[in-house]
Amino acid sequence: MPPKKKSKSSSAKTIVVVGAALAGPTAAARAREVDEHARIILLERNTRVSYAMTGLSLHLSGEVASLEELNREREDFFQSVYNIEVRTRTEVVQLEAKKKLLHLRDEKGDSTLPYDRLIFAAGASSLHPIGLKAAENFRYFRTLDDLAAIRAQLDSGARRFVILGGGSMGAEALDGLVRGGADVTLVEKKLRFLPDYAPEISSIATAAQEHKARIVAGFKHTDFEYKDNRIVAVKVDGMRIDTDFVVGAIGVRPRTELLKKAGVRLLGDGSIAVNERCETNVKDVYACSICVSVPDGKEHVYIPQAAVSDKTAQVAGENAAGGKAVLRSMTASQIIRLPGIEVGRVGLTCSQAMRKFGKANIGSVFVHGRNTEPYMPGSEGISLKLFYHRKKKQVIALEAAGKDIKSRLDTVAAALAGGLTLNQLAMLDLAYTPAYGTARDALNVAATVALQKEAGLTATTSYEEIRAARAKYFVVDVSLKARHAGFHDMHIPLERLRESTGQLAEKFKKSRAKIVATLSESGRRGHLAMRILKARGFTAVNILGGKKTS
């Protein structure tokens, strides 16, 4: 006997999804996969449904030729494949949570829409640059409509672009515009490009752009010069930068005012505090996308990234339809393609880690390695900064720069989810063949160095520490050939160090310095030199990262 069909009238519920950029469509699709009979309505105040909020730079670069390729799954796709009602140009003006009622406004006027379950996926709004007036040659780097406007300027011959903001969003805009043939200047108010990254990684990323784009960071004031409703120049602390077009990428703010008025709990940054099921504190109201903060132990953390939007959307969509999905480890994994280099990170930032665990408990090491064996054609360097908990010897985060870094980031993402220790990471048996890696991967090396540091087998310092107290350090370049003239006090190749310690001791004593700092190309020879000197009674440290981070 065939199974009885469910009565649609008795079981069907109405699930309304607010917001149709990336997270909203994902949540709606997931809800349909769980419940075939529900009425699912997707609301969007802008002109189109979009999955493609993370590939914007690829259209600017010309690698994705059209917006249609970038965004194939549009309104008609969701209607025909998922049987989802899509309403664009429709704004939600009020939520009455107790009545489970939405007040809407569209081109036809005002209306109301009842729901059984609500998924809020309105995302975030772009932060507006202070002092910038409305101008026809300014757009944010957020939506497909923004992208179309920026691409039209490139196609019309505009070449001088100024990007406001040097975080991940600004970096992606830089990559797309440079590859698209633009003359790009990026301005970042904080001290460094990619300010959430460690100084070593930020410096490597900045140096890689030297002949590709201009980066201006660490300023106080920005002004704009206009002519006929167009920005003709951006002034940074008085320095004038002529421009044809300005792109805003300084950050985002959660778009959650609607929920605040309805009694949904928000955090200080305006994000929605959801639980592991992506539920809010209001019954039958779920939330996802870059307007939510996800649970992290007893705290919540705001991670405005596409991967987190996707994960929260899957959980919110499934549970709104009656499922039992839960969020797992959110590691804030990120990778950015830049001209000539890749940069990425996974886990807490250094400042987040210090707030969570305390500064004294945070250790870090910085190492250089290769993406393949050095003898392979095209072998390139990679640089890793590994953060760990000193007492627990547990991995906290990784930052990376170079080529083929994704596998290292993914490995640490899994390590964080599994609670791996430094000992486990140091001996982790990773896939190896000379064309794709090294027998001892840079990740193994980083974990090993961290263990040595905690065991007192190595000691490091940074260029910043040496510059801040230069007289305290006697710098010895142990490279085969001296290549750091003007910085080191003495050059002794590592191969001759043991036989030259007497000469070194004499000069060190005359210098009245307190510590010998060893210097080499990548830090490896410096570490070996430091061990030799410590064994002979010198107070010695190795300069972190060697010459590559100078």
Coordinates of C-alpha atoms in Angstrom, one line a residue:
M1 CA 0.0 0.0 0.0
P2 CA 1.5 3.4 -1.0
P3 CA 2.1 5.8 1.9
K4 CA -0.6 8.4 2.6
K5 CA 0.1 11.9 1.3
K6 CA 0.3 14.6 3.9
S7 CA -2.5 17.1 3.8
K8 CA -0.9 20.3 2.6
S9 CA -3.5 22.4 4.3
S10 CA -3.0 20.8 7.7
S11 CA 0.8 20.7 7.8
A12 CA 2.0 23.6 5.6
K13 CA 3.6 26.6 7.4
T14 CA 4.7 29.9 6.1
I15 CA 8.5 30.6 6.3
V16 CA 9.5 34.1 5.4
V17 CA 13.1 35.0 4.7
V18 CA 14.1 38.7 4.9
G19 CA 17.1 39.4 2.7
A20 CA 18.1 37.8 -0.5
A21 CA 21.9 38.3 -0.7
L22 CA 23.9 35.1 -0.2
A23 CA 22.5 34.0 3.2
G24 CA 18.9 34.5 2.5
P25 CA 18.7 32.4 -0.6
T26 CA 20.8 29.7 1.1
A27 CA 18.4 29.6 4.1
A28 CA 15.3 29.5 1.9
A29 CA 16.8 26.7 -0.3
R30 CA 17.7 24.7 2.8
A31 CA 14.3 25.1 4.3
R32 CA 12.7 23.8 1.1
E33 CA 15.0 20.7 1.2
V34 CA 13.7 19.9 4.7
D35 CA 10.0 20.8 4.1
E36 CA 8.5 20.3 0.6
H37 CA 5.1 21.6 1.7
A38 CA 5.9 24.9 3.4
R39 CA 5.1 28.2 1.8
I40 CA 8.5 29.9 1.6
I41 CA 8.7 33.6 0.7
L42 CA 12.0 35.4 0.0
L43 CA 11.9 39.2 0.4
E44 CA 14.6 41.6 -0.9
R45 CA 14.5 45.4 -0.9
N46 CA 17.1 45.7 -3.7
T47 CA 16.6 44.7 -7.4
R48 CA 17.8 41.1 -7.5
V49 CA 18.5 37.9 -5.6
S50 CA 22.2 37.2 -5.4
Y51 CA 24.4 34.3 -4.3
A52 CA 27.5 36.0 -5.6
M53 CA 28.5 38.4 -2.8
T54 CA 32.0 37.0 -2.7
G55 CA 33.1 37.0 -6.3
L56 CA 32.8 40.7 -7.0
S57 CA 36.5 41.2 -7.7
L58 CA 36.5 38.5 -10.4
H59 CA 34.2 40.5 -12.6
L60 CA 36.3 43.6 -12.2
S61 CA 39.4 41.6 -13.2
G62 CA 37.6 40.2 -16.3
E63 CA 37.9 36.6 -15.2
V64 CA 34.1 36.4 -15.0
A65 CA 32.9 38.1 -18.1
S66 CA 29.4 39.0 -17.1
L67 CA 27.1 39.5 -14.1
E68 CA 24.9 36.7 -15.5
E69 CA 27.8 34.2 -15.1
L70 CA 28.5 35.5 -11.6
N71 CA 24.9 35.2 -10.5
R72 CA 23.2 32.4 -12.4
E73 CA 20.8 31.4 -9.6
R74 CA 18.3 34.3 -9.8
E75 CA 14.6 34.8 -9.0
D76 CA 13.3 32.5 -11.7
F77 CA 15.7 29.7 -10.5
F78 CA 14.4 29.8 -7.0
Q79 CA 10.8 30.0 -8.1
S80 CA 11.1 27.1 -10.6
V81 CA 13.5 24.8 -8.8
Y82 CA 12.7 25.4 -5.2
N83 CA 9.1 26.7 -5.5
I84 CA 10.0 29.8 -3.5
E85 CA 8.1 33.0 -3.8
V86 CA 10.5 35.8 -4.6
R87 CA 9.6 39.4 -4.0
T88 CA 12.3 42.0 -4.9
R89 CA 12.0 45.8 -4.3
T90 CA 10.1 44.9 -1.2
E91 CA 11.1 46.4 2.1
V92 CA 10.1 45.2 5.6
V93 CA 9.2 48.3 7.6
Q94 CA 8.0 46.7 10.8
L95 CA 8.0 43.4 12.6
E96 CA 5.2 42.6 15.1
A97 CA 6.8 39.5 16.7
K98 CA 3.9 38.7 19.1
K99 CA 1.4 38.8 16.2
K100 CA 3.9 37.1 13.8
L101 CA 3.3 39.8 11.3
L102 CA 5.5 41.7 8.9
H103 CA 4.6 45.2 7.5
L104 CA 5.8 45.5 3.9
R105 CA 6.3 48.4 1.4
D106 CA 6.8 48.0 -2.3
E107 CA 5.9 49.8 -5.5
K108 CA 2.2 49.0 -5.1
G109 CA 2.1 50.4 -1.6
D110 CA 1.9 49.0 2.0
S111 CA 0.8 45.5 3.0
T112 CA 1.1 42.9 5.7
L113 CA 2.4 39.4 5.6
P114 CA 1.8 36.8 8.4
Y115 CA 4.4 34.1 9.1
D116 CA 4.9 31.0 11.2
R117 CA 8.7 31.1 11.1
L118 CA 10.9 34.1 10.2
I119 CA 14.5 34.0 9.1
F120 CA 16.2 37.4 9.3
A121 CA 19.1 37.6 6.8
A122 CA 19.3 41.3 6.1
G123 CA 23.1 41.4 6.4
A124 CA 24.9 44.6 6.9
S125 CA 25.1 48.1 5.5
S126 CA 28.4 49.7 4.4
L127 CA 30.1 52.2 6.6
H128 CA 30.1 55.6 4.9
P129 CA 33.4 57.5 4.7
I130 CA 33.3 60.5 7.1
G131 CA 33.0 63.8 5.2
L132 CA 32.1 62.2 1.8
K133 CA 29.1 63.8 0.1
A134 CA 27.0 62.2 -2.5
A135 CA 28.9 61.9 -5.8
E136 CA 28.2 60.1 -9.1
N137 CA 31.6 58.5 -9.1
F138 CA 31.4 56.8 -5.7
R139 CA 30.1 53.3 -5.0
Y140 CA 30.5 50.8 -2.2
F141 CA 32.1 47.4 -2.9
R142 CA 29.1 45.3 -1.8
T143 CA 26.4 44.5 -4.3
L144 CA 26.0 43.4 -7.9
D145 CA 24.6 46.8 -8.7
D146 CA 27.7 48.4 -7.2
L147 CA 29.8 46.0 -9.3
A148 CA 28.0 46.9 -12.5
A149 CA 28.6 50.6 -11.9
I150 CA 32.3 50.1 -11.1
R151 CA 32.8 47.9 -14.1
A152 CA 31.1 50.4 -16.4
Q153 CA 33.6 53.0 -15.3
L154 CA 36.5 50.7 -16.1
D155 CA 34.9 50.0 -19.5
S156 CA 34.5 53.7 -20.2
G157 CA 38.2 54.3 -19.8
A158 CA 38.4 55.4 -16.1
R159 CA 41.8 54.3 -14.8
R160 CA 42.5 56.2 -11.6
F161 CA 40.7 54.5 -8.7
V162 CA 41.0 55.2 -5.0
I163 CA 39.8 52.5 -2.6
L164 CA 38.9 53.7 0.9
G165 CA 39.6 50.9 3.4
G166 CA 42.5 48.4 3.7
G167 CA 40.8 45.5 5.3
S168 CA 39.8 42.3 3.5
M169 CA 37.1 44.0 1.5
G170 CA 39.4 46.7 0.3
A171 CA 42.0 44.1 -0.5
E172 CA 39.6 42.2 -2.7
A173 CA 38.6 45.4 -4.5
L174 CA 42.3 46.2 -5.1
D175 CA 42.9 42.7 -6.6
G176 CA 40.0 43.0 -9.0
L177 CA 40.8 46.6 -10.1
V178 CA 44.6 46.0 -10.6
R179 CA 43.9 42.9 -12.6
G180 CA 41.3 44.8 -14.6
G181 CA 44.0 47.4 -15.6
A182 CA 43.2 50.2 -13.1
D183 CA 45.8 52.5 -11.5
V184 CA 44.9 51.9 -7.9
T185 CA 45.6 53.8 -4.7
L186 CA 44.3 52.2 -1.5
V187 CA 44.1 54.3 1.7
E188 CA 43.8 52.8 5.2
K189 CA 43.5 55.0 8.3
K190 CA 45.0 52.4 10.6
L191 CA 48.7 51.9 10.7
R192 CA 48.9 49.0 8.3
F193 CA 47.3 47.5 5.2
L194 CA 45.2 44.5 6.4
P195 CA 45.3 45.9 10.0
D196 CA 43.7 42.8 11.6
Y197 CA 46.8 40.7 10.6
A198 CA 50.1 40.5 12.4
P199 CA 52.7 43.2 11.4
E200 CA 54.9 40.5 9.7
I201 CA 52.1 39.2 7.4
S202 CA 50.8 42.7 6.7
S203 CA 54.3 43.9 5.7
I204 CA 54.8 40.9 3.3
A205 CA 51.4 41.7 1.7
T206 CA 52.2 45.4 1.4
A207 CA 55.6 44.7 -0.1
A208 CA 54.1 42.4 -2.7
Q209 CA 52.0 45.4 -4.0
E210 CA 55.0 47.7 -4.5
H211 CA 54.9 47.8 -8.3
K212 CA 51.2 47.0 -8.7
A213 CA 49.3 49.5 -6.5
R214 CA 49.9 52.4 -4.1
I215 CA 49.1 51.8 -0.5
V216 CA 48.8 54.8 1.9
A217 CA 48.3 53.8 5.6
G218 CA 48.5 55.5 9.0
F219 CA 46.9 58.9 8.5
K220 CA 44.6 61.2 10.5
H221 CA 42.4 63.1 8.1
T222 CA 40.7 62.5 4.7
D223 CA 39.1 65.2 2.6
F224 CA 37.5 65.2 -0.8
E225 CA 37.6 67.6 -3.6
Y226 CA 34.6 67.9 -5.9
K227 CA 33.7 69.3 -9.4
D228 CA 30.3 69.0 -10.9
N229 CA 29.0 66.4 -8.4
R230 CA 32.1 64.3 -9.0
I231 CA 35.1 63.6 -6.7
V232 CA 38.2 64.7 -8.5
A233 CA 40.7 64.1 -5.7
V234 CA 41.1 62.5 -2.3
K235 CA 43.3 64.4 0.2
V236 CA 45.1 62.3 2.9
D237 CA 46.7 64.5 5.5
G238 CA 47.0 67.1 2.8
M239 CA 48.5 64.8 0.2
R240 CA 46.4 65.1 -3.0
I241 CA 45.5 61.9 -4.9
D242 CA 43.7 62.6 -8.2
T243 CA 41.0 60.1 -9.1
D244 CA 38.4 59.1 -11.6
F245 CA 36.4 56.9 -9.2
V246 CA 36.2 56.2 -5.5
V247 CA 35.3 52.8 -4.0
G248 CA 34.1 52.6 -0.4
A249 CA 35.3 49.5 1.5
I250 CA 35.9 50.6 5.0
G251 CA 33.7 48.0 6.7
V252 CA 30.1 47.1 7.5
R253 CA 27.5 47.6 10.3
P254 CA 24.8 45.0 11.0
R255 CA 21.5 46.0 9.5
T256 CA 19.3 45.1 12.6
E257 CA 17.3 48.1 13.5
L258 CA 14.1 46.4 12.6
L259 CA 14.7 43.5 15.0
K260 CA 15.8 45.9 17.8
K261 CA 12.4 47.6 17.7
A262 CA 10.8 44.1 17.9
G263 CA 12.6 43.1 21.1
V264 CA 15.3 40.9 19.6
R265 CA 18.5 40.9 21.7
L266 CA 21.4 42.7 20.0
L267 CA 25.0 43.1 21.1
G268 CA 26.9 46.3 21.5
D269 CA 28.1 46.2 17.9
G270 CA 24.5 45.9 16.7
S271 CA 24.8 42.2 15.7
I272 CA 22.2 39.6 16.7
A273 CA 23.1 37.2 19.4
V274 CA 22.0 33.8 18.1
N275 CA 22.3 30.4 19.8
E276 CA 23.8 27.3 18.2
R277 CA 20.5 26.7 16.4
C278 CA 20.6 30.3 15.0
E279 CA 17.5 31.1 17.1
T280 CA 17.1 34.6 18.5
N281 CA 15.6 35.3 21.9
V282 CA 12.2 35.8 20.2
K283 CA 10.2 32.7 19.5
D284 CA 10.2 31.5 15.9
V285 CA 12.6 34.2 14.8
Y286 CA 15.9 32.9 13.4
A287 CA 18.8 34.9 12.1
C288 CA 21.8 34.4 9.8
S289 CA 24.3 36.2 7.6
I290 CA 26.7 38.9 8.5
C291 CA 24.2 40.5 10.9
V292 CA 24.7 37.8 13.5
S293 CA 27.3 37.0 16.2
V294 CA 27.8 33.3 16.7
P295 CA 28.3 31.6 20.0
D296 CA 31.9 31.0 21.1
G297 CA 31.8 29.4 24.6
K298 CA 30.1 31.8 26.9
E299 CA 30.7 34.7 24.6
H300 CA 29.6 35.7 21.1
V301 CA 31.9 36.7 18.2
Y302 CA 31.0 38.8 15.2
I303 CA 32.6 37.4 12.0
P304 CA 31.3 39.3 8.9
Q305 CA 32.5 36.7 6.4
A306 CA 30.8 34.8 3.6
A307 CA 31.6 31.4 5.0
V308 CA 29.9 32.2 8.3
S309 CA 26.9 33.6 6.4
D310 CA 26.6 30.3 4.6
K311 CA 26.9 28.1 7.7
T312 CA 24.4 30.2 9.7
A313 CA 22.0 30.2 6.8
Q314 CA 22.1 26.4 6.5
V315 CA 21.4 26.0 10.2
A316 CA 18.7 28.7 10.3
G317 CA 17.0 27.4 7.2
E318 CA 16.9 23.8 8.3
N319 CA 15.7 24.6 11.8
A320 CA 13.0 27.0 10.6
A321 CA 11.6 24.1 8.6
G322 CA 11.6 21.8 11.6
G323 CA 15.1 20.4 11.5
K324 CA 17.7 20.0 14.3
A325 CA 20.9 21.5 12.9
V326 CA 23.5 23.1 15.1
L327 CA 26.5 25.3 14.5
R328 CA 29.9 23.8 14.9
S329 CA 33.3 25.4 15.3
M330 CA 33.5 28.8 13.7
T331 CA 37.1 29.6 13.0
A332 CA 36.8 32.8 10.9
S333 CA 38.8 31.2 8.1
Q334 CA 39.7 33.7 5.4
I335 CA 41.9 33.8 2.3
I336 CA 42.5 36.8 0.1
R337 CA 44.0 36.8 -3.4
L338 CA 46.2 39.8 -4.1
P339 CA 48.3 40.6 -7.1
G340 CA 51.4 38.4 -6.7
I341 CA 50.5 36.8 -3.4
E342 CA 47.9 35.1 -1.2
V343 CA 47.1 36.1 2.3
G344 CA 44.9 34.3 4.8
R345 CA 44.1 33.6 8.4
V346 CA 42.1 31.2 10.6
G347 CA 41.2 31.4 14.2
L348 CA 41.2 34.4 16.6
T349 CA 43.1 37.6 15.8
C350 CA 45.9 38.4 18.2
S351 CA 43.8 41.0 20.0
Q352 CA 40.8 38.6 20.3
A353 CA 43.1 35.9 21.7
M354 CA 44.5 38.2 24.3
R355 CA 41.1 39.3 25.4
K356 CA 39.9 35.7 25.7
F357 CA 42.9 34.0 27.2
G358 CA 45.1 36.9 28.6
K359 CA 48.2 38.3 27.1
A360 CA 50.6 36.2 29.2
N361 CA 49.0 33.0 27.9
I362 CA 49.5 33.8 24.2
G363 CA 52.6 32.6 22.4
S364 CA 53.5 33.0 18.7
V365 CA 56.2 32.1 16.2
F366 CA 56.9 33.3 12.7
V367 CA 58.6 31.0 10.2
H368 CA 59.3 30.8 6.5
G369 CA 59.0 27.7 4.3
R370 CA 58.3 26.7 0.7
N371 CA 55.2 25.7 -1.1
T372 CA 57.1 22.8 -2.8
E373 CA 60.6 21.4 -2.5
P374 CA 63.1 24.1 -3.4
Y375 CA 64.5 22.2 -6.4
M376 CA 61.0 22.2 -8.1
P377 CA 60.6 24.8 -10.9
G378 CA 58.4 27.6 -9.6
S379 CA 58.9 26.8 -6.0
E380 CA 58.0 29.8 -3.9
G381 CA 58.2 30.9 -0.3
I382 CA 55.4 30.9 2.2
S383 CA 55.4 32.7 5.6
L384 CA 53.4 31.5 8.6
K385 CA 52.6 33.1 12.0
L386 CA 51.3 30.6 14.4
F387 CA 49.5 31.6 17.6
Y388 CA 49.1 29.2 20.5
H389 CA 48.1 28.9 24.2
R390 CA 51.3 28.6 26.2
K391 CA 50.0 26.6 29.1
K392 CA 47.8 24.2 27.1
K393 CA 50.3 24.0 24.2
Q394 CA 47.2 24.3 22.0
V395 CA 46.8 25.9 18.6
I396 CA 44.8 29.2 18.6
A397 CA 45.3 30.7 15.1
L398 CA 47.4 30.8 12.0
E399 CA 48.2 33.7 9.6
A400 CA 49.8 33.0 6.2
A401 CA 51.2 34.8 3.2
G402 CA 52.7 33.3 0.0
K403 CA 51.5 30.9 -2.6
D404 CA 49.4 27.7 -2.1
I405 CA 48.5 28.7 1.5
K406 CA 45.0 27.3 1.5
S407 CA 45.9 23.8 2.5
R408 CA 47.8 25.2 5.6
L409 CA 44.8 27.3 6.5
D410 CA 42.4 24.4 6.1
T411 CA 44.6 22.1 8.2
V412 CA 44.6 24.6 11.0
A413 CA 40.8 25.1 10.7
A414 CA 40.5 21.3 11.3
A415 CA 43.1 21.5 14.1
L416 CA 41.1 24.1 15.8
A417 CA 37.9 22.1 15.5
G418 CA 39.6 19.1 16.9
G419 CA 41.5 20.9 19.6
L420 CA 45.0 19.8 18.3
T421 CA 48.0 20.5 20.4
L422 CA 51.4 21.8 19.2
N423 CA 52.9 18.3 19.6
Q424 CA 50.2 16.8 17.4
L425 CA 50.6 19.5 14.7
A426 CA 54.3 19.2 14.7
M427 CA 54.1 15.5 13.9
L428 CA 51.0 15.6 11.7
D429 CA 51.5 13.4 8.7
L430 CA 50.5 15.6 5.8
A431 CA 50.2 14.5 2.2
Y432 CA 53.6 14.8 0.4
T433 CA 55.1 14.8 -3.0
P434 CA 57.9 17.2 -4.1
A435 CA 55.6 18.9 -6.6
Y436 CA 53.0 19.9 -4.0
G437 CA 54.8 20.3 -0.8
T438 CA 57.9 19.6 1.4
A439 CA 58.7 16.5 3.5
R440 CA 58.4 18.6 6.6
D441 CA 55.6 21.1 5.9
A442 CA 56.0 24.7 7.0
L443 CA 53.1 24.0 9.5
N444 CA 55.1 21.2 11.1
V445 CA 58.1 23.5 11.3
A446 CA 56.0 26.3 12.9
A447 CA 54.7 24.0 15.6
T448 CA 58.1 22.5 16.2
V449 CA 59.6 26.0 16.7
A450 CA 56.8 26.9 19.1
L451 CA 57.6 23.8 21.2
Q452 CA 61.3 24.7 21.2
K453 CA 60.5 28.3 22.2
E454 CA 58.4 27.1 25.2
A455 CA 61.1 24.6 26.1
G456 CA 63.7 27.4 26.1
L457 CA 65.6 25.9 23.1
T458 CA 65.1 29.0 21.1
A459 CA 64.6 32.7 21.8
T460 CA 63.5 35.4 19.4
T461 CA 63.2 39.1 19.0
S462 CA 61.6 41.3 16.4
Y463 CA 62.9 44.3 14.3
E464 CA 60.5 46.5 16.2
E465 CA 62.1 45.5 19.6
I466 CA 65.6 46.0 18.2
R467 CA 64.8 49.5 16.7
A468 CA 63.1 50.5 20.0
A469 CA 66.3 49.7 22.0
R470 CA 69.1 49.5 19.4
A471 CA 72.0 50.0 21.8
K472 CA 70.8 46.9 23.8
Y473 CA 71.5 44.5 20.9
F474 CA 74.6 43.5 19.0
V475 CA 73.4 42.2 15.6
V476 CA 75.4 39.5 13.9
D477 CA 74.5 38.6 10.3
V478 CA 75.2 34.8 9.9
S479 CA 74.2 34.7 6.3
L480 CA 76.7 33.2 3.8
K481 CA 77.0 36.7 2.3
A482 CA 76.3 39.9 4.2
R483 CA 73.2 41.5 2.8
H484 CA 72.0 43.8 5.5
A485 CA 74.7 46.5 5.6
G486 CA 73.8 49.4 7.9
F487 CA 71.8 47.2 10.3
H488 CA 74.2 44.5 11.5
D489 CA 77.2 45.1 13.7
M490 CA 79.2 42.2 12.5
H491 CA 79.1 39.6 9.7
I492 CA 80.1 36.0 10.5
P493 CA 78.9 33.2 8.2
L494 CA 77.2 30.4 10.3
E495 CA 79.9 28.0 8.9
R496 CA 82.7 30.0 10.6
L497 CA 80.8 31.0 13.8
R498 CA 82.3 28.3 16.2
E499 CA 85.8 29.3 15.3
S500 CA 85.0 33.1 15.5
T501 CA 83.4 33.3 18.9
G502 CA 86.5 34.8 20.5
Q503 CA 86.5 37.7 17.9
L504 CA 82.8 38.1 18.5
A505 CA 83.1 38.2 22.3
E506 CA 85.7 40.9 22.0
K507 CA 83.6 43.2 19.8
F508 CA 80.5 42.4 21.8
K509 CA 82.2 43.5 25.0
K510 CA 83.4 46.8 23.4
S511 CA 79.9 47.5 22.1
R512 CA 78.4 47.5 25.7
A513 CA 75.4 45.8 24.3
K514 CA 73.5 43.3 26.4
I515 CA 72.3 40.7 23.9
V516 CA 73.6 39.2 20.7
A517 CA 70.8 39.1 18.0
T518 CA 71.5 36.7 15.2
L519 CA 70.3 37.6 11.7
S520 CA 69.8 35.4 8.6
E521 CA 67.7 35.3 5.4
S522 CA 64.7 33.4 6.8
G523 CA 65.6 32.9 10.4
R524 CA 66.7 29.3 10.1
R525 CA 70.5 29.9 10.1
G526 CA 69.9 32.5 12.8
H527 CA 68.3 29.9 15.0
L528 CA 71.2 27.6 14.6
A529 CA 73.6 30.4 15.3
M530 CA 71.7 31.4 18.4
R531 CA 72.0 27.8 19.7
I532 CA 75.7 27.8 19.1
L533 CA 76.2 31.1 21.0
K534 CA 74.0 30.1 23.9
A535 CA 76.0 26.9 24.4
R536 CA 79.1 29.2 24.7
G537 CA 77.6 31.4 27.3
F538 CA 76.3 34.3 25.2
T539 CA 72.9 35.9 25.9
A540 CA 71.5 35.5 22.4
V541 CA 68.2 35.8 20.5
N542 CA 67.3 35.1 16.9
I543 CA 65.6 37.9 14.9
L544 CA 62.1 36.6 14.1
G545 CA 61.6 35.9 10.4
G546 CA 65.1 37.0 9.4
K547 CA 65.7 39.4 6.6
K548 CA 62.4 38.6 4.9
T549 CA 60.5 40.7 7.4
S550 CA 62.9 43.6 7.6

